[in-house]
Each structure stands twice: as C-alpha cells, then as structure tokens.
PDB file of C-alpha atoms in Angstrom:
ATOM      1  CA  VAL L   1      -7.202 -18.339 -13.411  1.00 83.00           C
ATOM      2  CA  GLY L   2      -5.714 -15.894 -10.899  1.00 87.00           C
ATOM      3  CA  LYS L   3      -6.799 -13.681  -8.033  1.00 89.00           C
ATOM      4  CA  ARG L   4      -8.721 -11.136 -10.120  1.00 92.00           C
ATOM      5  CA  LYS L   5     -10.967 -13.718 -11.814  1.00 92.00           C
ATOM      6  CA  ALA L   6     -11.576 -15.445  -8.484  1.00 92.00           C
ATOM      7  CA  GLN L   7     -12.553 -12.131  -6.867  1.00 93.00           C
ATOM      8  CA  ILE L   8     -14.941 -11.282  -9.689  1.00 94.00           C
ATOM      9  CA  ALA L   9     -16.616 -14.703  -9.551  1.00 95.00           C
ATOM     10  CA  ALA L  10     -17.091 -14.383  -5.776  1.00 94.00           C
ATOM     11  CA  ILE L  11     -18.415 -10.820  -5.964  1.00 95.00           C
ATOM     12  CA  ARG L  12     -20.978 -11.734  -8.633  1.00 94.00           C
ATOM     13  CA  ARG L  13     -22.228 -14.621  -6.482  1.00 95.00           C
ATOM     14  CA  SER L  14     -22.355 -12.562  -3.286  1.00 94.00           C
ATOM     15  CA  SER L  15     -25.523 -11.136  -1.777  1.00 93.00           C
ATOM     16  CA  GLY L  16     -24.520  -8.985   1.209  1.00 93.00           C
ATOM     17  CA  ASP L  17     -24.130  -5.212   1.245  1.00 96.00           C
ATOM     18  CA  LEU L  18     -20.417  -5.502   2.060  1.00 97.00           C
ATOM     19  CA  VAL L  19     -17.689  -7.737   0.654  1.00 97.00           C
ATOM     20  CA  LEU L  20     -14.584  -8.601   2.684  1.00 96.00           C
ATOM     21  CA  ASN L  21     -11.369  -9.458   0.840  1.00 95.00           C
ATOM     22  CA  VAL L  22      -8.919 -11.588   2.854  1.00 95.00           C
ATOM     23  CA  ASP L  23      -5.732 -13.227   1.585  1.00 93.00           C
ATOM     24  CA  SER L  24      -5.348 -16.950   2.265  1.00 92.00           C
ATOM     25  CA  ASP L  25      -2.291 -16.424   4.506  1.00 94.00           C
ATOM     26  CA  THR L  26      -4.001 -13.822   6.704  1.00 97.00           C
ATOM     27  CA  THR L  27      -5.586 -14.203  10.154  1.00 97.00           C
ATOM     28  CA  LEU L  28      -8.097 -11.589  11.300  1.00 97.00           C
ATOM     29  CA  ALA L  29      -8.657 -10.385  14.838  1.00 96.00           C
ATOM     30  CA  SER L  30     -12.135 -11.314  16.097  1.00 96.00           C
ATOM     31  CA  ASP L  31     -13.471  -7.749  15.867  1.00 97.00           C
ATOM     32  CA  VAL L  32     -12.138  -6.819  12.396  1.00 97.00           C
ATOM     33  CA  VAL L  33     -15.415  -7.310  10.509  1.00 97.00           C
ATOM     34  CA  THR L  34     -17.336  -5.220  13.065  1.00 97.00           C
ATOM     35  CA  LYS L  35     -14.832  -2.352  12.994  1.00 98.00           C
ATOM     36  CA  LEU L  36     -14.615  -2.215   9.209  1.00 98.00           C
ATOM     37  CA  ALA L  37     -18.406  -2.441   8.870  1.00 98.00           C
ATOM     38  CA  LEU L  38     -18.823   0.502  11.262  1.00 97.00           C
ATOM     39  CA  LYS L  39     -16.571   2.608   9.012  1.00 97.00           C
ATOM     40  CA  MET L  40     -18.622   1.524   5.984  1.00 97.00           C
ATOM     41  CA  GLN L  41     -21.884   2.785   7.521  1.00 96.00           C
ATOM     42  CA  HIS L  42     -21.347   6.129   5.792  1.00 95.00           C
ATOM     43  CA  PRO L  43     -22.735   5.770   2.240  1.00 95.00           C
ATOM     44  CA  ALA L  44     -19.861   7.829   0.774  1.00 96.00           C
ATOM     45  CA  VAL L  45     -17.286   5.214   1.828  1.00 98.00           C
ATOM     46  CA  GLY L  46     -16.589   2.665  -0.900  1.00 97.00           C
ATOM     47  CA  ALA L  47     -13.763   0.723   0.760  1.00 98.00           C
ATOM     48  CA  ALA L  48     -11.893   0.441   4.057  1.00 98.00           C
ATOM     49  CA  MET L  49      -8.753  -1.436   5.057  1.00 98.00           C
ATOM     50  CA  GLY L  50      -7.385  -2.597   8.399  1.00 97.00           C
ATOM     51  CA  GLN L  51      -3.904  -2.457   9.871  1.00 97.00           C
ATOM     52  CA  LEU L  52      -1.467  -5.139   8.721  1.00 98.00           C
ATOM     53  CA  VAL L  53       1.103  -6.826  10.940  1.00 97.00           C
ATOM     54  CA  ALA L  54       3.506  -9.682  10.179  1.00 98.00           C
ATOM     55  CA  SER L  55       2.285 -12.907  11.784  1.00 97.00           C
ATOM     56  CA  ASN L  56       5.789 -14.411  11.426  1.00 97.00           C
ATOM     57  CA  ARG L  57       7.552 -11.280  12.662  1.00 96.00           C
ATOM     58  CA  SER L  58       9.925 -13.134  14.990  1.00 96.00           C
ATOM     59  CA  ASP L  59      11.218 -15.602  12.365  1.00 96.00           C
ATOM     60  CA  THR L  60      14.146 -13.676  10.819  1.00 97.00           C
ATOM     61  CA  TRP L  61      15.755 -10.228  10.710  1.00 96.00           C
ATOM     62  CA  LEU L  62      13.900  -9.641   7.415  1.00 97.00           C
ATOM     63  CA  THR L  63      10.442 -10.404   8.829  1.00 98.00           C
ATOM     64  CA  ARG L  64      11.132  -8.028  11.732  1.00 97.00           C
ATOM     65  CA  LEU L  65      12.048  -5.262   9.278  1.00 96.00           C
ATOM     66  CA  ILE L  66       8.988  -5.951   7.112  1.00 97.00           C
ATOM     67  CA  ASP L  67       6.743  -5.750  10.182  1.00 97.00           C
ATOM     68  CA  MET L  68       8.155  -2.269  10.878  1.00 96.00           C
ATOM     69  CA  GLU L  69       7.712  -1.375   7.205  1.00 95.00           C
ATOM     70  CA  TYR L  70       4.039  -2.396   7.460  1.00 97.00           C
ATOM     71  CA  TRP L  71       3.598  -0.219  10.554  1.00 97.00           C
ATOM     72  CA  LEU L  72       5.000   2.763   8.653  1.00 95.00           C
ATOM     73  CA  ALA L  73       2.907   2.061   5.540  1.00 95.00           C
ATOM     74  CA  CYS L  74      -0.293   1.752   7.579  1.00 97.00           C
ATOM     75  CA  ASN L  75       0.105   4.280  10.380  1.00 96.00           C
ATOM     76  CA  GLU L  76       1.926   7.005   8.469  1.00 93.00           C
ATOM     77  CA  GLU L  77       1.094   6.684   4.764  1.00 94.00           C
ATOM     78  CA  ARG L  78      -2.435   5.194   4.862  1.00 96.00           C
ATOM     79  CA  ALA L  79      -3.412   7.114   7.984  1.00 96.00           C
ATOM     80  CA  ALA L  80      -2.353  10.406   6.386  1.00 95.00           C
ATOM     81  CA  GLN L  81      -4.227   9.622   3.171  1.00 96.00           C
ATOM     82  CA  ALA L  82      -7.322   8.620   5.156  1.00 97.00           C
ATOM     83  CA  ARG L  83      -7.321  12.101   6.702  1.00 95.00           C
ATOM     84  CA  PHE L  84      -8.475  13.228   3.245  1.00 95.00           C
ATOM     85  CA  GLY L  85     -10.714  10.215   2.572  1.00 94.00           C
ATOM     86  CA  ALA L  86      -8.486   8.803  -0.147  1.00 96.00           C
ATOM     87  CA  VAL L  87      -6.344   5.828   0.837  1.00 96.00           C
ATOM     88  CA  MET L  88      -4.599   5.150  -2.474  1.00 94.00           C
ATOM     89  CA  CYS L  89      -4.343   1.366  -1.995  1.00 94.00           C
ATOM     90  CA  CYS L  90      -6.606  -0.755   0.214  1.00 96.00           C
ATOM     91  CA  CYS L  91      -4.338  -3.752   0.756  1.00 94.00           C
ATOM     92  CA  GLY L  92      -5.530  -7.234  -0.163  1.00 90.00           C
ATOM     93  CA  PRO L  93      -4.972  -9.036   3.160  1.00 94.00           C
ATOM     94  CA  CYS L  94      -7.813  -7.097   4.791  1.00 96.00           C
ATOM     95  CA  ALA L  95     -10.099  -4.790   2.805  1.00 97.00           C
ATOM     96  CA  MET L  96     -13.858  -4.311   2.850  1.00 98.00           C
ATOM     97  CA  TYR L  97     -15.794  -2.993  -0.154  1.00 98.00           C
ATOM     98  CA  ARG L  98     -19.319  -1.783  -0.815  1.00 97.00           C
ATOM     99  CA  ARG L  99     -20.873  -4.432  -3.053  1.00 96.00           C
ATOM    100  CA  SER L 100     -23.115  -2.023  -4.991  1.00 96.00           C
ATOM    101  CA  ALA L 101     -20.037  -0.019  -6.013  1.00 96.00           C
ATOM    102  CA  LEU L 102     -18.085  -3.161  -6.886  1.00 96.00           C
ATOM    103  CA  LEU L 103     -20.797  -4.342  -9.268  1.00 95.00           C
ATOM    104  CA  LEU L 104     -20.648  -1.038 -11.163  1.00 95.00           C
ATOM    105  CA  LEU L 105     -16.847  -1.272 -11.482  1.00 95.00           C
ATOM    106  CA  LEU L 106     -16.386  -4.974 -12.222  1.00 94.00           C
ATOM    107  CA  ASP L 107     -16.288  -4.648 -15.995  1.00 93.00           C
ATOM    108  CA  GLN L 108     -13.514  -2.017 -15.805  1.00 92.00           C
ATOM    109  CA  TYR L 109     -11.679  -4.121 -13.253  1.00 93.00           C
ATOM    110  CA  GLU L 110     -11.939  -7.307 -15.296  1.00 91.00           C
ATOM    111  CA  THR L 111     -10.861  -5.808 -18.610  1.00 90.00           C
ATOM    112  CA  GLN L 112      -7.770  -3.897 -17.436  1.00 88.00           C
ATOM    113  CA  LEU L 113      -4.887  -4.357 -19.857  1.00 83.00           C
ATOM    114  CA  PHE L 114      -1.141  -3.950 -19.376  1.00 83.00           C
ATOM    115  CA  ARG L 115       0.994  -3.732 -22.518  1.00 82.00           C
ATOM    116  CA  GLY L 116      -1.902  -5.129 -24.534  1.00 85.00           C
ATOM    117  CA  LYS L 117      -2.517  -8.168 -22.321  1.00 85.00           C
ATOM    118  CA  PRO L 118      -4.957  -8.786 -19.434  1.00 85.00           C
ATOM    119  CA  SER L 119      -3.353  -7.503 -16.228  1.00 85.00           C
ATOM    120  CA  ASP L 120      -2.287 -10.162 -13.723  1.00 83.00           C
ATOM    121  CA  PHE L 121      -0.914  -7.942 -10.928  1.00 85.00           C
ATOM    122  CA  GLY L 122      -1.791  -4.855  -8.895  1.00 88.00           C
ATOM    123  CA  GLU L 123      -5.393  -5.862  -8.175  1.00 92.00           C
ATOM    124  CA  ASP L 124      -5.682  -4.073  -4.822  1.00 93.00           C
ATOM    125  CA  ARG L 125      -4.356  -0.720  -5.987  1.00 93.00           C
ATOM    126  CA  HIS L 126      -6.348  -0.744  -9.229  1.00 92.00           C
ATOM    127  CA  LEU L 127      -9.619  -1.558  -7.479  1.00 94.00           C
ATOM    128  CA  THR L 128      -8.982   1.236  -4.972  1.00 95.00           C
ATOM    129  CA  ILE L 129      -8.276   3.744  -7.756  1.00 94.00           C
ATOM    130  CA  LEU L 130     -11.531   2.730  -9.478  1.00 94.00           C
ATOM    131  CA  MET L 131     -13.412   3.384  -6.214  1.00 95.00           C
ATOM    132  CA  LEU L 132     -11.887   6.854  -5.945  1.00 95.00           C
ATOM    133  CA  LYS L 133     -12.611   7.630  -9.608  1.00 93.00           C
ATOM    134  CA  ALA L 134     -16.246   6.705  -8.933  1.00 94.00           C
ATOM    135  CA  GLY L 135     -16.347   9.484  -6.322  1.00 95.00           C
ATOM    136  CA  LEU L 136     -16.281   7.253  -3.239  1.00 97.00           C
ATOM    137  CA  ARG L 137     -14.069   7.601  -0.175  1.00 97.00           C
ATOM    138  CA  THR L 138     -11.516   4.988   0.864  1.00 97.00           C
ATOM    139  CA  GLU L 139     -10.612   4.723   4.548  1.00 98.00           C
ATOM    140  CA  TYR L 140      -8.140   3.192   6.990  1.00 98.00           C
ATOM    141  CA  VAL L 141      -9.174   1.614  10.321  1.00 98.00           C
ATOM    142  CA  PRO L 142      -6.054   1.303  12.534  1.00 97.00           C
ATOM    143  CA  ASP L 143      -7.629  -0.894  15.222  1.00 96.00           C
ATOM    144  CA  ALA L 144      -8.855  -3.538  12.761  1.00 97.00           C
ATOM    145  CA  ILE L 145      -5.797  -5.811  12.963  1.00 98.00           C
ATOM    146  CA  ALA L 146      -4.919  -8.424  10.350  1.00 98.00           C
ATOM    147  CA  ALA L 147      -1.830 -10.630  10.696  1.00 98.00           C
ATOM    148  CA  THR L 148      -0.340 -11.828   7.411  1.00 97.00           C
ATOM    149  CA  VAL L 149       2.618 -14.029   6.509  1.00 97.00           C
ATOM    150  CA  VAL L 150       5.520 -12.044   4.994  1.00 97.00           C
ATOM    151  CA  PRO L 151       8.576 -13.305   3.050  1.00 97.00           C
ATOM    152  CA  ASP L 152      11.361 -14.592   5.303  1.00 97.00           C
ATOM    153  CA  ARG L 153      14.031 -14.661   2.583  1.00 97.00           C
ATOM    154  CA  LEU L 154      15.447 -11.872   0.462  1.00 97.00           C
ATOM    155  CA  GLY L 155      14.703 -13.424  -2.959  1.00 97.00           C
ATOM    156  CA  PRO L 156      10.909 -13.786  -2.504  1.00 96.00           C
ATOM    157  CA  TYR L 157      10.799 -10.369  -0.813  1.00 97.00           C
ATOM    158  CA  LEU L 158      12.512  -8.635  -3.750  1.00 96.00           C
ATOM    159  CA  ARG L 159      10.176 -10.345  -6.240  1.00 95.00           C
ATOM    160  CA  GLN L 160       7.176  -9.182  -4.199  1.00 93.00           C
ATOM    161  CA  GLN L 161       8.493  -5.621  -4.016  1.00 93.00           C
ATOM    162  CA  LEU L 162       9.159  -5.542  -7.762  1.00 92.00           C
ATOM    163  CA  ARG L 163       5.591  -6.648  -8.438  1.00 90.00           C
ATOM    164  CA  TRP L 164       4.212  -3.998  -6.071  1.00 90.00           C
ATOM    165  CA  ALA L 165       6.448  -1.301  -7.572  1.00 89.00           C
ATOM    166  CA  ARG L 166       5.193  -2.091 -11.085  1.00 88.00           C
ATOM    167  CA  SER L 167       1.647  -1.698  -9.810  1.00 88.00           C
ATOM    168  CA  THR L 168       2.438   1.597  -8.062  1.00 87.00           C
ATOM    169  CA  PHE L 169       4.044   3.205 -11.111  1.00 86.00           C
ATOM    170  CA  ARG L 170       1.431   1.898 -13.547  1.00 87.00           C
ATOM    171  CA  ASP L 171      -1.641   2.848 -11.529  1.00 86.00           C
ATOM    172  CA  THR L 172      -0.206   6.250 -10.667  1.00 82.00           C
ATOM    173  CA  LEU L 173      -0.631   7.088 -14.351  1.00 80.00           C
ATOM    174  CA  LEU L 174      -4.295   6.082 -14.052  1.00 78.00           C
ATOM    175  CA  ALA L 175      -4.645   8.272 -10.967  1.00 82.00           C
ATOM    176  CA  LEU L 176      -3.201  11.448 -12.515  1.00 84.00           C
ATOM    177  CA  ARG L 177      -6.575  12.642 -13.819  1.00 85.00           C
ATOM    178  CA  LEU L 178      -8.073  11.851 -10.442  1.00 89.00           C
ATOM    179  CA  LEU L 179      -5.626  13.933  -8.394  1.00 89.00           C
ATOM    180  CA  PRO L 180      -7.036  17.413  -9.201  1.00 89.00           C
ATOM    181  CA  SER L 181     -10.337  16.376  -7.615  1.00 90.00           C
ATOM    182  CA  LEU L 182      -8.578  15.316  -4.402  1.00 91.00           C
ATOM    183  CA  ASP L 183      -6.766  17.353  -1.752  1.00 92.00           C
ATOM    184  CA  ARG L 184      -3.451  18.916  -2.811  1.00 92.00           C
ATOM    185  CA  TYR L 185      -1.690  16.933  -0.103  1.00 92.00           C
ATOM    186  CA  LEU L 186      -2.530  13.732  -1.988  1.00 93.00           C
ATOM    187  CA  THR L 187      -0.935  15.086  -5.160  1.00 92.00           C
ATOM    188  CA  LEU L 188       2.221  15.817  -3.175  1.00 92.00           C
ATOM    189  CA  ASP L 189       2.043  12.370  -1.576  1.00 91.00           C
ATOM    190  CA  VAL L 190       1.665  10.511  -4.893  1.00 89.00           C
ATOM    191  CA  VAL L 191       4.464  12.530  -6.519  1.00 89.00           C
ATOM    192  CA  GLY L 192       6.713  11.877  -3.523  1.00 89.00           C
ATOM    193  CA  GLN L 193       5.967   8.144  -3.516  1.00 86.00           C
ATOM    194  CA  ASN L 194       6.977   7.842  -7.151  1.00 87.00           C
ATOM    195  CA  LEU L 195       9.853  10.318  -7.401  1.00 90.00           C
ATOM    196  CA  GLY L 196      11.359   9.692  -3.960  1.00 89.00           C
ATOM    197  CA  PRO L 197      12.799   6.212  -4.648  1.00 87.00           C
ATOM    198  CA  LEU L 198      14.074   7.315  -8.058  1.00 90.00           C
ATOM    199  CA  LEU L 199      15.828  10.387  -6.623  1.00 92.00           C
ATOM    200  CA  LEU L 200      17.294   8.313  -3.797  1.00 91.00           C
ATOM    201  CA  ALA L 201      18.661   5.791  -6.298  1.00 92.00           C
ATOM    202  CA  LEU L 202      20.065   8.636  -8.408  1.00 93.00           C
ATOM    203  CA  SER L 203      21.763  10.129  -5.344  1.00 92.00           C
ATOM    204  CA  VAL L 204      23.371   6.806  -4.453  1.00 92.00           C
ATOM    205  CA  LEU L 205      24.586   6.244  -8.034  1.00 94.00           C
ATOM    206  CA  ALA L 206      25.960   9.792  -8.229  1.00 94.00           C
ATOM    207  CA  GLY L 207      27.771   9.265  -4.920  1.00 93.00           C
ATOM    208  CA  LEU L 208      29.311   6.010  -6.110  1.00 94.00           C
ATOM    209  CA  ALA L 209      30.376   7.682  -9.359  1.00 95.00           C
ATOM    210  CA  GLN L 210      32.025  10.521  -7.406  1.00 94.00           C
ATOM    211  CA  LEU L 211      33.837   7.987  -5.223  1.00 94.00           C
ATOM    212  CA  ALA L 212      35.045   6.028  -8.263  1.00 95.00           C
ATOM    213  CA  LEU L 213      36.080   9.005 -10.410  1.00 95.00           C
ATOM    214  CA  THR L 214      37.511  11.408  -7.850  1.00 94.00           C
ATOM    215  CA  ALA L 215      38.323   9.142  -4.886  1.00 93.00           C
ATOM    216  CA  THR L 216      36.419  11.522  -2.606  1.00 94.00           C
ATOM    217  CA  VAL L 217      33.533  10.593  -0.339  1.00 93.00           C
ATOM    218  CA  PRO L 218      30.254  12.502  -1.075  1.00 93.00           C
ATOM    219  CA  TRP L 219      29.771  13.476   2.566  1.00 93.00           C
ATOM    220  CA  SER L 220      26.920  15.903   1.889  1.00 90.00           C
ATOM    221  CA  ALA L 221      24.793  13.186   0.251  1.00 89.00           C
ATOM    222  CA  VAL L 222      25.720  10.624   2.917  1.00 92.00           C
ATOM    223  CA  LEU L 223      24.832  13.000   5.756  1.00 94.00           C
ATOM    224  CA  MET L 224      21.567  14.064   4.095  1.00 91.00           C
ATOM    225  CA  ILE L 225      20.380  10.463   3.606  1.00 91.00           C
ATOM    226  CA  ALA L 226      21.499   9.518   7.123  1.00 93.00           C
ATOM    227  CA  SER L 227      19.706  12.532   8.612  1.00 95.00           C
ATOM    228  CA  MET L 228      16.462  11.739   6.786  1.00 91.00           C
ATOM    229  CA  THR L 229      16.667   8.136   7.994  1.00 92.00           C
ATOM    230  CA  ILE L 230      17.345   9.093  11.619  1.00 95.00           C
ATOM    231  CA  ILE L 231      14.506  11.638  11.676  1.00 95.00           C
ATOM    232  CA  ARG L 232      11.980   9.240  10.182  1.00 91.00           C
ATOM    233  CA  CYS L 233      12.963   6.365  12.473  1.00 93.00           C
ATOM    234  CA  SER L 234      12.891   8.629  15.528  1.00 96.00           C
ATOM    235  CA  VAL L 235       9.407   9.891  14.698  1.00 95.00           C
ATOM    236  CA  ALA L 236       8.190   6.305  14.191  1.00 95.00           C
ATOM    237  CA  ALA L 237       9.774   5.172  17.477  1.00 96.00           C
ATOM    238  CA  PHE L 238       8.066   8.049  19.299  1.00 96.00           C
ATOM    239  CA  ARG L 239       4.634   7.513  17.704  1.00 94.00           C
ATOM    240  CA  ALA L 240       4.689   3.718  18.064  1.00 94.00           C
ATOM    241  CA  ARG L 241       6.324   3.904  21.527  1.00 94.00           C
ATOM    242  CA  GLN L 242       8.677   1.164  20.283  1.00 94.00           C
ATOM    243  CA  LEU L 243      12.445   1.477  20.441  1.00 93.00           C
ATOM    244  CA  ARG L 244      12.871  -1.180  17.737  1.00 94.00           C
ATOM    245  CA  PHE L 245      12.386   1.516  15.076  1.00 94.00           C
ATOM    246  CA  LEU L 246      15.671   3.068  16.118  1.00 90.00           C
TER     247      LEU L 246
END
C-alpha cells in the first residue's frame, strides 16, 4: 500500500518517545541513534535528520557525482536551514521524529491529496512541513552518518529527480503561509530553490535561441553560469577539504 501507509501503521503501533525512519537500502553508523536522540532532547525539536552519503559512491561516475550532490544538500542547504531551526525536508533515509507530534499530525499526513487523489510521493518533505506548521523545530546533525544506495544509471536517477522536484514545487505552495513565521533567510532560500532551476533553464534556452537565430555565442550567459559553478565548487572543495569538488 506504499511508504506512507506503512509509516502510519508503524507509528500507531509504536510506543517509544522517538521514532526513527530508515529506508530499506540505508546503513546507519553505530552512533546515529544516540546523536539524533541527543538533538531531540530539546522539547521544541520535532524532527532531526543525519548526513547522507552514497554507499555505492565508487561504482560509476554518476554515483560519485550524486555523493557530492548529497554533501552539498546536507552540509550547505540543510546546515544553513538548521541555523534557523527549520530544515525544510528531513530526508527519509535517516530522520528521527517526536512520536507525540507525529500522532497529532497523522490524520493530515494520511489524507493529503494531489490533484484530487491520495498523494503517493513527497512523504519526507510533507511530514517535515507539517512539523514546522505545528510550531516545532527541525534540525540537521552532520555527524550522524547514514549511507544509502543511489542510482547508478541515468534513467533511474532522472525519474527519482523528477519525483523529488514534483514534491518540492507542490509542498512549497503548502509552506508559503508558513514562511512569514520563519526567518527571512528561509523565505529567500525557498524562493531561490524554486526559481533558480527555472531561471537557469530559461537562460540556457535563451542562449540556444540566440545561437540558432543570430549565429552568435551568448558569451555573457556562458561566463555567468561558468563563474557561478566555479565559485560554488571552489567553496565546497575548501569546506569539505576535498579536491574532487573541483
């Protein structure tokens, strides 16, 4: 019946104060539960996630890139959001929730609709948004390491990314009313996450159109995109102390 129904059944049968969500293809470091539980000691924290790495990182060029993408998503995006107590998506491979809060939110979680039908995607992001709407904090614990299997071929990877993108755009609409109660940085972050890819795609299409119609190369757009890429990769290489980001 799907991940959401399975989660709900497990949560309703649980008895502990904390509930740990782990995907079936994920392996946890031995101290993950302890480190997440320590973060959850504060009663205002409703959920906390650990850092994700690719367990099959060395398999292909794609898995190596995804592992770097995960580092960026965790140690830049989630870490920055956690500075304001509002990680916008506690990822499914390794996330701990406060059971008392979950029980209050289960009905909303279970009855979510998308285009008039029960939703069958975006569980992690939606549950995180519900936690934030309930006034609880969501946190990131960088030293709680979870290794998960990532796609090693382009087709499965693109299908996964499409599913995640649908969830991001849909649940951003649910989060709009929430944003005024959060730090202004988070509003900027959410707007950037949603508009950034669209503007980048528009820039690429406009550049291709210029090349096709005028036979001239859009050097300004090319140099701007290249500069942004080099700066971001250089910052990541410096922070991670890993040359592979270059």
